[in-house]
Coordinates of C-alpha atoms and ligand atoms in Angstrom, one line a residue:
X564 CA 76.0 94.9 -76.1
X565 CA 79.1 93.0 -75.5
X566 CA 82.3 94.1 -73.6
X567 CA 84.1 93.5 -76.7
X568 CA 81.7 95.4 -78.9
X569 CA 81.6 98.5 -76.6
X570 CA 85.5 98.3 -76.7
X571 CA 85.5 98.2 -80.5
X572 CA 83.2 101.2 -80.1
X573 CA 84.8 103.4 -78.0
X574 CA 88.1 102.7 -79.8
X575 CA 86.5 103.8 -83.0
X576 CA 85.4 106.8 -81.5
X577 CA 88.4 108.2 -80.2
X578 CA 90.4 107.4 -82.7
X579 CA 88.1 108.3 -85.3
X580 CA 90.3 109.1 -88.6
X581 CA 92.9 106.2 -87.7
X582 CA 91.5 103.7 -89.8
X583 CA 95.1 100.9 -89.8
X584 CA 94.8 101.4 -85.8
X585 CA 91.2 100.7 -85.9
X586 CA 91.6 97.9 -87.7
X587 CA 94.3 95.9 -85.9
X588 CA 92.4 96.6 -82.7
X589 CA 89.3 94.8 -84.2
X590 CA 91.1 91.9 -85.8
X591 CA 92.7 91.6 -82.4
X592 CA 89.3 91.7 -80.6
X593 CA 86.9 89.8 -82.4
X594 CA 89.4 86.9 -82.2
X595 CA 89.7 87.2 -78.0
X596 CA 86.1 87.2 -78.3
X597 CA 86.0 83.6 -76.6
X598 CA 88.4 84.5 -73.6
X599 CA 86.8 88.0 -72.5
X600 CA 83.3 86.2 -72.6
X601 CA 84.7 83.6 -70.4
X602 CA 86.1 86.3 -68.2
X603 CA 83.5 89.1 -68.8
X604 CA 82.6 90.5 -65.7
X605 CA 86.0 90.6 -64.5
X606 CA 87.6 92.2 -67.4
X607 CA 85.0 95.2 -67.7
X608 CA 85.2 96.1 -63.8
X609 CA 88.6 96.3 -64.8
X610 CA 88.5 98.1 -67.7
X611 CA 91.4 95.8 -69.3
X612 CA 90.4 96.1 -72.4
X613 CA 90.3 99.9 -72.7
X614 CA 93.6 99.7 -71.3
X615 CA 95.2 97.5 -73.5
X616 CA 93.9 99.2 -76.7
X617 CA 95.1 102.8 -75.1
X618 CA 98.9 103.3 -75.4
X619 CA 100.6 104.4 -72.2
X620 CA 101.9 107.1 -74.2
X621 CA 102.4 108.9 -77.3
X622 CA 105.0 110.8 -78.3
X623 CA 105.0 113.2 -81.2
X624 CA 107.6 116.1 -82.3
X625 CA 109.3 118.3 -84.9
X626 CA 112.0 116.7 -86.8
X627 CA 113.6 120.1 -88.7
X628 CA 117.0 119.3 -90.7
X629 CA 118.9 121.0 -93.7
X630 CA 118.7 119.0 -97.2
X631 CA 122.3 119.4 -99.3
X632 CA 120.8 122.7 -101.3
X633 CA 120.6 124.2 -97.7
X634 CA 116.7 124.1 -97.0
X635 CA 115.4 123.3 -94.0
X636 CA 112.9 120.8 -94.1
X637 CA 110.8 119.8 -91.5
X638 CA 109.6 116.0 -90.6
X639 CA 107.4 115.1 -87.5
X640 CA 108.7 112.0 -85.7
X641 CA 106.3 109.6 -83.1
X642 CA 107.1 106.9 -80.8
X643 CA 104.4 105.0 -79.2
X644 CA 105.1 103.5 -75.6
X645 CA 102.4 101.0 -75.8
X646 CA 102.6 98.7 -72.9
X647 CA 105.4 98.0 -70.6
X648 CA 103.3 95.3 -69.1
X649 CA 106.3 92.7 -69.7
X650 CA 109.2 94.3 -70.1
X651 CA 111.1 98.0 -71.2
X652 CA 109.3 99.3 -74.8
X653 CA 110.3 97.6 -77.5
X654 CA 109.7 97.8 -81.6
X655 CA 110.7 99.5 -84.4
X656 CA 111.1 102.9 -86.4
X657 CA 109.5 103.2 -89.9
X658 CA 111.2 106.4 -92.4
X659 CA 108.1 106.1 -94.9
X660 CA 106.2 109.5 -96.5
X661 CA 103.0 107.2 -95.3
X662 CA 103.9 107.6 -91.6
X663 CA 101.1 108.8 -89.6
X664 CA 100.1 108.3 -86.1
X665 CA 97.7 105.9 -86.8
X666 CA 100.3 103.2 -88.7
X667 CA 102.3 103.9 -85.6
X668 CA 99.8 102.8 -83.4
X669 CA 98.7 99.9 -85.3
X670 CA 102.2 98.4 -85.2
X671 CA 102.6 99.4 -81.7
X672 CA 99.6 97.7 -80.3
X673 CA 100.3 94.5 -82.6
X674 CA 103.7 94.8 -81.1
X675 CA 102.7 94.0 -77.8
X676 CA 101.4 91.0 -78.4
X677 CA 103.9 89.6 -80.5
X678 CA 106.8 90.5 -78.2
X679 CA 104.6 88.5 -75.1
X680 CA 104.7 85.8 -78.1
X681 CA 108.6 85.6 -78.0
X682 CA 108.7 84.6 -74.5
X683 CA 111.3 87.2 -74.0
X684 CA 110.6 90.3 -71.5
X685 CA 109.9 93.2 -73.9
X686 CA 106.9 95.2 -73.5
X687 CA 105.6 96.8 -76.8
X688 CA 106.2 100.5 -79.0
X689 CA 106.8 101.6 -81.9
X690 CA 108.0 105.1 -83.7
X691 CA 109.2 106.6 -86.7
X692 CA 108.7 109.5 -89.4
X693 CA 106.8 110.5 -92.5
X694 CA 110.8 111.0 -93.8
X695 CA 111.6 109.5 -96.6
X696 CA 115.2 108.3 -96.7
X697 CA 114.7 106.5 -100.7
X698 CA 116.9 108.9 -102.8
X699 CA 118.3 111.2 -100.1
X700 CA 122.5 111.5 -99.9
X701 CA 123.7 109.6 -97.0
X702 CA 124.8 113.3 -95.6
X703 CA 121.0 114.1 -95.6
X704 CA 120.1 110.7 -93.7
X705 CA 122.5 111.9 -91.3
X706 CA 121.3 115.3 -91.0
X707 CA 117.3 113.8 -90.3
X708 CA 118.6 110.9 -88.0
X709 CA 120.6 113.8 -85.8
X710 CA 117.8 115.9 -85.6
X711 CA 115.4 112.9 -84.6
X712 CA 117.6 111.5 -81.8
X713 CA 117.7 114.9 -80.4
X714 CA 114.5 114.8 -79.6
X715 CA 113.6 111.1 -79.3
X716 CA 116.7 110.4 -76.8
X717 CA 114.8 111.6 -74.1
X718 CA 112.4 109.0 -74.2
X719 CA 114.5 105.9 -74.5
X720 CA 117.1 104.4 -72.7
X721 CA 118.5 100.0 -72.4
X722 CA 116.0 99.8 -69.4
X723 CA 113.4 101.9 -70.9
X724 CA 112.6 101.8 -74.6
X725 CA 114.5 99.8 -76.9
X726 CA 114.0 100.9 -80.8
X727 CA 115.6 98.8 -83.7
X728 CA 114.8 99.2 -87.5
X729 CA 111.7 98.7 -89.8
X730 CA 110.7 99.8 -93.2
X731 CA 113.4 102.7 -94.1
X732 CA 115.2 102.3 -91.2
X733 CA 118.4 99.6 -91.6
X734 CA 122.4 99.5 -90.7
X735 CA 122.8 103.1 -92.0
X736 CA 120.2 104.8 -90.1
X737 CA 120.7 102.5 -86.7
X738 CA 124.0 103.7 -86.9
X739 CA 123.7 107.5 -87.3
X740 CA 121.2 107.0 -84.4
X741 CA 123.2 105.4 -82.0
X742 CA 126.5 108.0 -82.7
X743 CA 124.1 110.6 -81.7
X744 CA 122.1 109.2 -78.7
X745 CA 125.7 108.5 -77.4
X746 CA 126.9 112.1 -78.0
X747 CA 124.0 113.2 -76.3
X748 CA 124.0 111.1 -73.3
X749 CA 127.3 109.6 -73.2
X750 CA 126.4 106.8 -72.5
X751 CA 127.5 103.5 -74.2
X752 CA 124.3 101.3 -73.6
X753 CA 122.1 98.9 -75.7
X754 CA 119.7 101.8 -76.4
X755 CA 119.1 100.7 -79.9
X756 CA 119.1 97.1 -81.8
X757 CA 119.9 96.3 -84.8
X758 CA 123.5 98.2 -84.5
X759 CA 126.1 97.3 -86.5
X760 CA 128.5 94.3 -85.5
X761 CA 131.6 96.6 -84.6
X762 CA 129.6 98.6 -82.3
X763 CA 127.4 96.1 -79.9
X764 CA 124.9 94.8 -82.9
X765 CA 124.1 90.8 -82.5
X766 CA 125.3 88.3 -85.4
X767 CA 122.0 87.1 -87.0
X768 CA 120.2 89.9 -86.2
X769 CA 119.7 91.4 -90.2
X770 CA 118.7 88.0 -91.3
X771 CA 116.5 87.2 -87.9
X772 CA 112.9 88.5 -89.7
X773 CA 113.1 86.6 -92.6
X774 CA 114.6 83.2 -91.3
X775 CA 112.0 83.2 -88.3
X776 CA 109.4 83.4 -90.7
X777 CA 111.0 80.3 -92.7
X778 CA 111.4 78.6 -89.7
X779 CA 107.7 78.9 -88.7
X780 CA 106.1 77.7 -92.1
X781 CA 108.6 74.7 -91.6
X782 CA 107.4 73.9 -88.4
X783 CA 104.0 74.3 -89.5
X784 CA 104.2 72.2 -92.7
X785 CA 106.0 69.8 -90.6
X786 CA 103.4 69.8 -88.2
X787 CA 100.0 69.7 -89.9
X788 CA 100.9 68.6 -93.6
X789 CA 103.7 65.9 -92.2
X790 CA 105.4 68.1 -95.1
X791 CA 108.6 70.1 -96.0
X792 CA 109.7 73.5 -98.0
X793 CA 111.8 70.9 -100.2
X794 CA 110.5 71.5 -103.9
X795 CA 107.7 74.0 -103.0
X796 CA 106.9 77.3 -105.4
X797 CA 107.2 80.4 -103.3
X798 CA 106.2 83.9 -104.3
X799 CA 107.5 86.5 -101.6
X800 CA 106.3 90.2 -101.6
X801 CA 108.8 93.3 -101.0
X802 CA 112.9 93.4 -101.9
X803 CA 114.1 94.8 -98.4
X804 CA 115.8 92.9 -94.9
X805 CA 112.5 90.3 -94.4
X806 CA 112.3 89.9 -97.9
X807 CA 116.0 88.7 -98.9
X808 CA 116.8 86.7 -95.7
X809 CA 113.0 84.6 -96.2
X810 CA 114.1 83.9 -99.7
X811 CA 117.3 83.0 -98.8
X812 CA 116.2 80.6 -95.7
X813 CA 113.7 79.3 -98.0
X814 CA 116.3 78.7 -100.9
X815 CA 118.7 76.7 -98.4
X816 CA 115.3 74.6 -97.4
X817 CA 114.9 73.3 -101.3
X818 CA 112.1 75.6 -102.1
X819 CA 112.6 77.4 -105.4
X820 CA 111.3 81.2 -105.0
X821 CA 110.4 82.9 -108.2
X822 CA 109.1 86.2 -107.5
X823 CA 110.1 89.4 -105.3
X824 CA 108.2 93.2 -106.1
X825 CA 109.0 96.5 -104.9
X826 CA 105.9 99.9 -105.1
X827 CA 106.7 99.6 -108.7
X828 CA 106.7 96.4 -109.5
X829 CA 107.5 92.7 -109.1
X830 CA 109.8 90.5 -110.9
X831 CA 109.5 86.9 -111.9
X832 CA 112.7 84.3 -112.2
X833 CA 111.3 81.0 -113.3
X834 CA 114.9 79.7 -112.8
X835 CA 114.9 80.6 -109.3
X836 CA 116.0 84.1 -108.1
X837 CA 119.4 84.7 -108.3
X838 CA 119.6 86.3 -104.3
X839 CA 123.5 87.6 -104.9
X840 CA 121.9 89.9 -107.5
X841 CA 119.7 91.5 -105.3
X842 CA 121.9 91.5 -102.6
X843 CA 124.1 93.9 -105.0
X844 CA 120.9 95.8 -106.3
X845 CA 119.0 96.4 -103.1
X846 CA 122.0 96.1 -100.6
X847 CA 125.0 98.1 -102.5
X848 CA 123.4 99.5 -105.6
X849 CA 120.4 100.8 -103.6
X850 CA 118.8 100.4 -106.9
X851 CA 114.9 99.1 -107.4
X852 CA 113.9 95.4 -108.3
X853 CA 113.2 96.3 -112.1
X854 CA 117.5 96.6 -112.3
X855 CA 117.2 92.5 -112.1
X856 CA 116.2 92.0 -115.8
X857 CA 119.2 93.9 -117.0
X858 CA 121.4 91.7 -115.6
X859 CA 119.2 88.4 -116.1
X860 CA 117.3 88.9 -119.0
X861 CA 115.3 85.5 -119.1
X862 CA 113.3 86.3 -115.9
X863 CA 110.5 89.3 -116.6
X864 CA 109.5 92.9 -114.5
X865 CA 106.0 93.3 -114.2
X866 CA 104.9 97.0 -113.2
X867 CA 102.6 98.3 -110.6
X868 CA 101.0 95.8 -108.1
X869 CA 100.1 91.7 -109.4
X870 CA 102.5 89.5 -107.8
X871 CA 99.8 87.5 -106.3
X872 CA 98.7 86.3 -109.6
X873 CA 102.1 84.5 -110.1
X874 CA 101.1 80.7 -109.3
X875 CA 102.7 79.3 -106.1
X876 CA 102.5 77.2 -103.7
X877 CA 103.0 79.2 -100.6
X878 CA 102.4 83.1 -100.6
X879 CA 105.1 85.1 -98.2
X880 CA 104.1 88.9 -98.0
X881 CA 106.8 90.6 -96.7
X882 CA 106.6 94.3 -98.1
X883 CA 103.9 96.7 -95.6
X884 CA 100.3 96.3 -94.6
X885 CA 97.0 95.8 -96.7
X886 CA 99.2 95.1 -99.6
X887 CA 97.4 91.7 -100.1
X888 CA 93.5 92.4 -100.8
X889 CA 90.5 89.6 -100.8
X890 CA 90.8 89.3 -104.9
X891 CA 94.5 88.4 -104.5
X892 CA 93.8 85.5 -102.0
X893 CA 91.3 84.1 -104.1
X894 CA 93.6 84.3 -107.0
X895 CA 96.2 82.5 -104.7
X896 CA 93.9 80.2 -103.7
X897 CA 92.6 79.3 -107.5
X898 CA 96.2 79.1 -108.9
X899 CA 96.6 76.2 -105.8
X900 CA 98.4 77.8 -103.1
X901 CA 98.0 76.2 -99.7
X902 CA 99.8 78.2 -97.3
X903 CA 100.2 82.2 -96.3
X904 CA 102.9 83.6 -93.8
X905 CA 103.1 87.0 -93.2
X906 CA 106.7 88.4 -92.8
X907 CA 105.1 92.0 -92.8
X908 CA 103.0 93.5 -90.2
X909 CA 99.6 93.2 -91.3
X910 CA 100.0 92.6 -95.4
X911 CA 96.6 90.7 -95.4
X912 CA 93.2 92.9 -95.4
X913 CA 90.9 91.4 -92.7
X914 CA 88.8 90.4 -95.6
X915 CA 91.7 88.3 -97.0
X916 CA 92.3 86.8 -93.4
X917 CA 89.1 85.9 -93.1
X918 CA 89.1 83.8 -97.1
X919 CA 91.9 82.1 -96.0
X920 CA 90.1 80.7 -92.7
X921 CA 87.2 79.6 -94.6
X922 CA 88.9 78.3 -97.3
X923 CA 91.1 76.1 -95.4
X924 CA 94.5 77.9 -96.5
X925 CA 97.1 77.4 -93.9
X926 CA 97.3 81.3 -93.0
X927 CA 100.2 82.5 -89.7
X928 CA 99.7 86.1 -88.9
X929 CA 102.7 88.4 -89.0
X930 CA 102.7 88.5 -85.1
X931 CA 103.8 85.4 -84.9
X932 CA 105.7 85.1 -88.3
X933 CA 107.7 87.5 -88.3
X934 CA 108.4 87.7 -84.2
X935 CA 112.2 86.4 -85.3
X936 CA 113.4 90.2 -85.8
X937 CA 112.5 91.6 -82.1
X938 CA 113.2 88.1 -80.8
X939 CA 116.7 88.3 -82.1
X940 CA 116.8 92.3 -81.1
X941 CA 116.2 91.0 -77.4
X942 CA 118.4 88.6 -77.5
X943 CA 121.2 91.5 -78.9
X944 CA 119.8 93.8 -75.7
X945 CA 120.8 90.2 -73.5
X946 CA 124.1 90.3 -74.9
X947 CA 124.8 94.4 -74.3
X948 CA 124.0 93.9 -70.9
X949 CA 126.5 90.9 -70.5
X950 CA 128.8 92.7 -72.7
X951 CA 129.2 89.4 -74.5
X952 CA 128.8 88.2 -78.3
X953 CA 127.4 84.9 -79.3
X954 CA 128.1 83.3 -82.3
X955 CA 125.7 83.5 -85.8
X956 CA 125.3 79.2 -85.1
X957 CA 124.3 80.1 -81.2
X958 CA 122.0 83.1 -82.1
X959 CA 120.6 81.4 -84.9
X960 CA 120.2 78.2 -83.1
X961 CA 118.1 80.2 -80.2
X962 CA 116.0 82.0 -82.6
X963 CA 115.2 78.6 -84.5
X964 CA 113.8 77.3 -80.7
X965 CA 111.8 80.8 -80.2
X966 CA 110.3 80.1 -83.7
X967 CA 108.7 76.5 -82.8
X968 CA 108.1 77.5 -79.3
X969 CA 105.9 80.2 -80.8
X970 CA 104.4 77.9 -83.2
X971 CA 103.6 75.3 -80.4
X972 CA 102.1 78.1 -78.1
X973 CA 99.9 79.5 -80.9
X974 CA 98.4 76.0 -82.0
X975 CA 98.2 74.7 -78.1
X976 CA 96.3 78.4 -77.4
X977 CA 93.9 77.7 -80.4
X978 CA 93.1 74.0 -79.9
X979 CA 92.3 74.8 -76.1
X980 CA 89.6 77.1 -77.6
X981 CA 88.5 74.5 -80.0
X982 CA 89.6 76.9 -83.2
X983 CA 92.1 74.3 -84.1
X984 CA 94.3 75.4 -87.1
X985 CA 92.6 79.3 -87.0
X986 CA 96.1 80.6 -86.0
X987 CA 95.4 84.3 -85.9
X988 CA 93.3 83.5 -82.7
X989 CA 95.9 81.7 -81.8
X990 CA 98.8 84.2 -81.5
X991 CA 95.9 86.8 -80.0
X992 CA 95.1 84.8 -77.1
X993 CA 98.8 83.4 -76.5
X994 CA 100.5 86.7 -76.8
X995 CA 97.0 88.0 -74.9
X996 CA 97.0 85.8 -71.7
X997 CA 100.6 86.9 -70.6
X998 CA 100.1 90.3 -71.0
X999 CA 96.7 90.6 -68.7
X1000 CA 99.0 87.7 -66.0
X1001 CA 101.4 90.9 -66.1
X1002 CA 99.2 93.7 -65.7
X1003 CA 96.6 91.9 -63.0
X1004 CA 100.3 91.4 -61.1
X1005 CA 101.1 95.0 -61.2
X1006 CA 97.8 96.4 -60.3
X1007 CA 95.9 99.3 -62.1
X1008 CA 98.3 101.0 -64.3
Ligands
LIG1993 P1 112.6 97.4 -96.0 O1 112.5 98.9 -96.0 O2 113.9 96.8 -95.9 O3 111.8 96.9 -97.2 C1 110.5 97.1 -97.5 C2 110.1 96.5 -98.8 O4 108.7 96.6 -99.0 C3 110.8 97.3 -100.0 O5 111.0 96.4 -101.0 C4 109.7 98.3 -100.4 O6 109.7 98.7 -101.7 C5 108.5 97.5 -100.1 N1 107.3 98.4 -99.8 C6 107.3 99.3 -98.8 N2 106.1 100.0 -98.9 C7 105.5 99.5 -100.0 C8 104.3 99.8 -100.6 N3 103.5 100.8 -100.1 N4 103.9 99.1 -101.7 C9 104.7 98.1 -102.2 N5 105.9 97.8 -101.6 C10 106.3 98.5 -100.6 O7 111.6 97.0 -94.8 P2 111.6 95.6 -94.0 O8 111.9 94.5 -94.9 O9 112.4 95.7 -92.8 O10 110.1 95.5 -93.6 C11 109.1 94.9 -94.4 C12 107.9 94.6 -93.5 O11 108.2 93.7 -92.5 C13 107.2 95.7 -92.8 O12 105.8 95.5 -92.7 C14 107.8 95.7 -91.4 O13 107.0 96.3 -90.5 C15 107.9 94.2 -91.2 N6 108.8 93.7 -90.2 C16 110.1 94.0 -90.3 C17 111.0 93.6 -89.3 C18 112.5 93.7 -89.4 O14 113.2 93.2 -88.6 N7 113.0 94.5 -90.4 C19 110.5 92.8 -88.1 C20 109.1 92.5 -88.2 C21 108.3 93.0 -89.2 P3 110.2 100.2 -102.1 O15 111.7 100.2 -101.9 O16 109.7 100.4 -103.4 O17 109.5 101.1 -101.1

């Protein structure tokens, strides 16, 4: 058997019930299949692949707090400390009621790998809670937030673990977070990203995820189709931070997107959607995406899942993982569209990934797509430690760089592995190779 399939089968064994971890680790495998079997000996005496697909450490507590009827209710809260291979931890925190220790582990271990893309030193983690902060008053967010930094401050620090936000966590939660990590430790320190502009947060940083991920298609319809966004349909997935800021990147790049969905449904603006009016929904209103035919009656809401049947050109999933199944890509694919981008972390099922490879749709994983948001969080940790603030055009302008940098290391990785174009094994071995330089360097750890 081969070093990468007795891997595979010892992570399914002790992880057995975590079936999103499980999965990431075997999409990222099978596509480093051609480096380890150029390097097999060498990587099984040195067990590098059971350490890379073990997290340095997991971290699991009680998150109690009182709701406003005075119950106490009781969360549990994680952070994963994946691999500090390349720099402090560094990733997210996801309030969802689907948060389990094996999503948390699949985005941490992805996370690793898409930081080492950056080219920025940030190793890889990733926390959260099964709290759900939809329809909670802002005093109850406040309540769950204090309760989890109590716990979780012990673990993180500028030098040591860097969180920032994700689904259910944005400007409201960072900032609860921060006021009590500082009360706790007084310290003033770039312990979280994401933080709010009066208070050490980078300019740029909200729209980072979502203009990365316009920047990257760009460079790769620039690159391989000698094309542009001008005049191209685009159907994005999801109504939250990646999903308003693609749109409204792709908007300013001529491309006219029609279509935006939240877990009830999806709407559909032939016109063009107006982005203001979601802005006000999602951002002030904290209303749901069904609230946009009210105030525009000529577009239509759509319940339940379907967005992928709305023709377009280019498909931009930006909501949560497996939200995009095999039937959906080959309904994208029949109603013409050419080109996938994941802003989320894993929207495509490995059975959609693979259609798209075989069916020559021009497919970037989220690793690399949507590497803007941590890119821009390390750049806000850069400017806490010089106790400096750059300007939207000079953070913008560095993440636009990172964004074709990635895109040139992923295609260079791919093409010296003759799987030209396949760019999910390109963002593997690129974000791969560094992280093995880093640990070899450091010994066995
Ligand atoms: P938000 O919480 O701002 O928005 C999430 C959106 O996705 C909402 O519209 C939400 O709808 C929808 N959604 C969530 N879960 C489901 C579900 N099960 N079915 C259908 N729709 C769902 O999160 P973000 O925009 O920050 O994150 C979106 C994705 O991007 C995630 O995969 C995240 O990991 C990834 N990402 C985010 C980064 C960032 O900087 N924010 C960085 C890199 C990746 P509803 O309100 O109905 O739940």
């Amino acid at each position: 058997m081969s070093y990468v399939d007795q891997v595979l089968e010892r992570v399914v064994a002790k992880n057995p019930s975590e079936t999103e971890f499980i999965q990431a680790v075997k999409e990222v495998l099978e596509s480093l299949r051609v480096v380890v079997e150029a390097n097999e000996e060498k990587f099984k005496k040195e067990a590098l692949l059971e350490r890379i697909t073990d997290p340095e450490r997991i971290i699991s507590f009680r998150v109690p707090w009182v709701d406003d009827s005075g119950n106490v209710q009781v969360n549990r809260g994680f952070r994963v400390q994946f691999s500090s291979a390349i720099g402090p931890y560094k990733g997210g925190l996801r309030f969802h009621p689907s948060v389990n220790q094996s999503i948390i582990k699949f985005l941490g271990f992805e996370q690793v790998f898409k930081n080492s893309l950056t080219g920025l030193p940030i190793g890889g983690g990733k926390g959260g809670s099964d709290f759900d902060p939809k329809g909670k008053s802002d005093r109850e967010v406040m309540a769950f937030c204090q309760s989890f930094m109590t716990e979780l401050n012990k673990y993180i620090g500028a030098d040591v673990d860097v969180p920032a936000g994700d689904i259910g966590v944005g400007a409201r939660e960072i900032g609860f977070l921060y006021g009590q990590y500082k009360r706790i430790k007084g310290l003033y320190e770039g312990v979280l990203t994401g933080k709010g502009l009066t208070y050490g947060g980078s300019l740029a940083r909200t729209e980072a995820t979502g203009y990365g991920l316009v920047y990257i298609v760009a460079e790769m319809l620039k690159n391989v189709k000698n094309d542009s966004l001008a005049g191209k349909k685009v159907v994005v997935s999801g109504s939250g931070n990646v999903a308003i800021y693609a749109t409204q990147k792709a908007q300013e790049l001529g491309a006219n997107v029609i279509a935006l969905s939240d877990s009830n449904g999806y709407i559909v603006d032939e016109d063009g959607i107006d982005l203001d009016l979601v802005k006000e929904i999602k951002e002030v209103k904290r209303g749901r995406i069904k609230d946009y035919v009210a105030a525009k009656p000529s577009a239509k809401f759509v319940e339940g899942k379907g967005i992928w049947s709305v023709p377009c050109d280019i498909a931009l999933p930006c909501a949560t993982q497996n939200e995009l199944d095999l039937d959906d890509a080959k309904t994208l694919k029949e109603n013409g569209c050419f080109l996938v981008a994941e802003g989320a972390n894993m929207p495509s099922t490995q059975a959609a990934v693979d259609f798209y490879l075989e069916n020559g749709i021009l497919f970037m994983p989220g690793k690399a797509a949507n590497a803007g948001g941590v890119a821009v969080s390390a750049l806000e940790m850069s400017q806490n430690s010089l106790r400096l603030s750059w300007s939207f055009e000079e953070v913008d302008a560095r993440l636009k760089d990172i964004m074709v940098n990635i895109f040139t290391k992923v295609d260079d990785a791919a093409k010296r592995y003759n799987l030209e174009g396949n760019y999910v094994a390109g963002a593997n071995i690129a974000g791969f190779e560094k992280v093995v330089e880093a640990m070899n360097a450091q010994g066995i750890v």
